[in-house]
Amino acid sequence: MREEKMRCEIVVLPGDGIGKEVTGEAVKVCRTLASLASLDCSFRWGDIGGRAVERWGVPLPEETLTLCQQADAVLFGAVGGPQWDTLAYDLRPERGLLQLRKALNLYANLRPAKVLSPLIEASTLKREVVEGIDILVVRELTGGIYFGAPRGIEITEDGEKAVNTMVYTRQEIEQIVRLAFELARQRRKKLTSVDKANVLEVSELWRKIVNQISAEYPEVEVSHLYVDNCAMQLVRDPRQFDVIVTGNLFGDILSDEAAMLTGSIGMLPSASLRGRFGLYEPVHGSAPDIAGQDRANPIAAILSVAMMFHYTFHRPDLAHRVERAVEKVLAKGYRTPDLQGPYTTVVGTKQMGDLICQEMEQE
Ligand code: IPM
Ligand code: MG
């Protein structure tokens, strides 16, 4: 009997700057995987960010949202560029991404920060501090101060006044914390919850809920850190961390810090999830200064494909196949210009993608 081919419907949103180049290589890797593993992968493309503002007048067109709602997963590039920085708040390219996260209810943002051994010298920290770090930041992505109301700027009798609101409901906290426990259970079983409970009521509730849920996961060791202390501990001794769970704003900040520990922000993927549905994107931005020059590092986008096979398609075997190919190509000394050093061979975006595909085929 003929086996049914697994279907993967993927929407690609290249966005701005280097987004197009890096998602191009990520699609190449998907196609290679599809032929190696007999998957039926289909791709559709949509506009988002500055490019969408130019073509449709808004950073997130209805058409793009509908495409995403019909797909299994979204592969996202990057948004933004200096030509759009002066636009009104609602027309900024970044708004497209924020609206998409909210509209698709992608409440869980997973940002792994892992040091790959061929790149250990790329970190600005000492080898003995960063060797072997493997941290997963789980950031709440659709609530908190990013979306709380009231918000805005008003003119008062005393001059201008600006307001943002940090707000979390029990339900919002429970769903992200529960997922973090599940992930910690599958890893080294250590969960650090980060808050500012010495100042904020939102954090007081957050901490209470973490403690309640921890009773369901006796095998996971839980600790609480204030966000300022966590920022300090991340550079002092990052190896103490396994899974970090935190709210939207703290997670935004700490995930950049964790990324920098690895020395290569151009390497880091991320997943924004609601159940199996996910949007996968490199952590780096649109890098307009190098766009269109075949200089961008496509590895973060390619490792985002690995995360897609892990979390949406539940094929960790294929995810690992991508990750192994990346490590092998790096171990052979190939680097894009952002990572070049002594004893390396500098390659462009496309060649890096080709090398990774070849390595997957040769396995
Ligand atoms: C990120 C980015 C976004 C965020 C910006 C571009 C809105 O910094 O994905 O971390 O703050 O969430
Ligand atoms: Mg950020």
JSON list of C-alpha atoms and ligand atoms in Angstrom, two decimals, residues 94 97-98 101 111 139 141 146 248 252 255-256 281, ligand 1:
[
{"chain": "A", "resi": 94, "resn": "GLU", "atom": "CA", "xyz": [7.02, 46.47, 13.20]},
{"chain": "A", "resi": 97, "resn": "LEU", "atom": "CA", "xyz": [4.51, 41.81, 13.09]},
{"chain": "A", "resi": 98, "resn": "LEU", "atom": "CA", "xyz": [2.83, 42.78, 16.36]},
{"chain": "A", "resi": 101, "resn": "ARG", "atom": "CA", "xyz": [1.20, 37.82, 16.53]},
{"chain": "A", "resi": 111, "resn": "ARG", "atom": "CA", "xyz": [13.95, 31.65, 21.79]},
{"chain": "A", "resi": 139, "resn": "ARG", "atom": "CA", "xyz": [8.40, 34.76, 26.38]},
{"chain": "A", "resi": 141, "resn": "LEU", "atom": "CA", "xyz": [3.98, 37.32, 23.33]},
{"chain": "A", "resi": 146, "resn": "TYR", "atom": "CA", "xyz": [2.85, 45.61, 24.68]},
{"chain": "A", "resi": 248, "resn": "ASN", "atom": "CA", "xyz": [6.40, 40.11, 27.03]},
{"chain": "A", "resi": 252, "resn": "ASP", "atom": "CA", "xyz": [12.07, 40.92, 24.78]},
{"chain": "A", "resi": 255, "resn": "SER", "atom": "CA", "xyz": [16.13, 37.16, 24.93]},
{"chain": "A", "resi": 256, "resn": "ASP", "atom": "CA", "xyz": [18.41, 39.70, 23.24]},
{"chain": "A", "resi": 281, "resn": "GLU", "atom": "CA", "xyz": [11.53, 33.70, 12.38]},
{"chain": "B", "resi": 1, "resn": "IPM", "atom": "C1", "xyz": [11.37, 41.14, 18.86]},
{"chain": "B", "resi": 1, "resn": "IPM", "atom": "C2", "xyz": [11.39, 42.56, 18.40]},
{"chain": "B", "resi": 1, "resn": "IPM", "atom": "C3", "xyz": [9.95, 43.07, 18.35]},
{"chain": "B", "resi": 1, "resn": "IPM", "atom": "C4", "xyz": [9.43, 43.03, 19.76]},
{"chain": "B", "resi": 1, "resn": "IPM", "atom": "C5", "xyz": [9.80, 44.47, 17.73]},
{"chain": "B", "resi": 1, "resn": "IPM", "atom": "C6", "xyz": [10.36, 44.51, 16.34]},
{"chain": "B", "resi": 1, "resn": "IPM", "atom": "C7", "xyz": [8.39, 44.93, 17.76]},
{"chain": "B", "resi": 1, "resn": "IPM", "atom": "O1", "xyz": [12.22, 43.32, 19.21]},
{"chain": "B", "resi": 1, "resn": "IPM", "atom": "O2", "xyz": [10.74, 40.30, 18.18]},
{"chain": "B", "resi": 1, "resn": "IPM", "atom": "O3", "xyz": [11.98, 40.85, 19.88]},
{"chain": "B", "resi": 1, "resn": "IPM", "atom": "O4", "xyz": [9.69, 43.94, 20.57]},
{"chain": "B", "resi": 1, "resn": "IPM", "atom": "O5", "xyz": [8.74, 42.06, 20.09]}
]
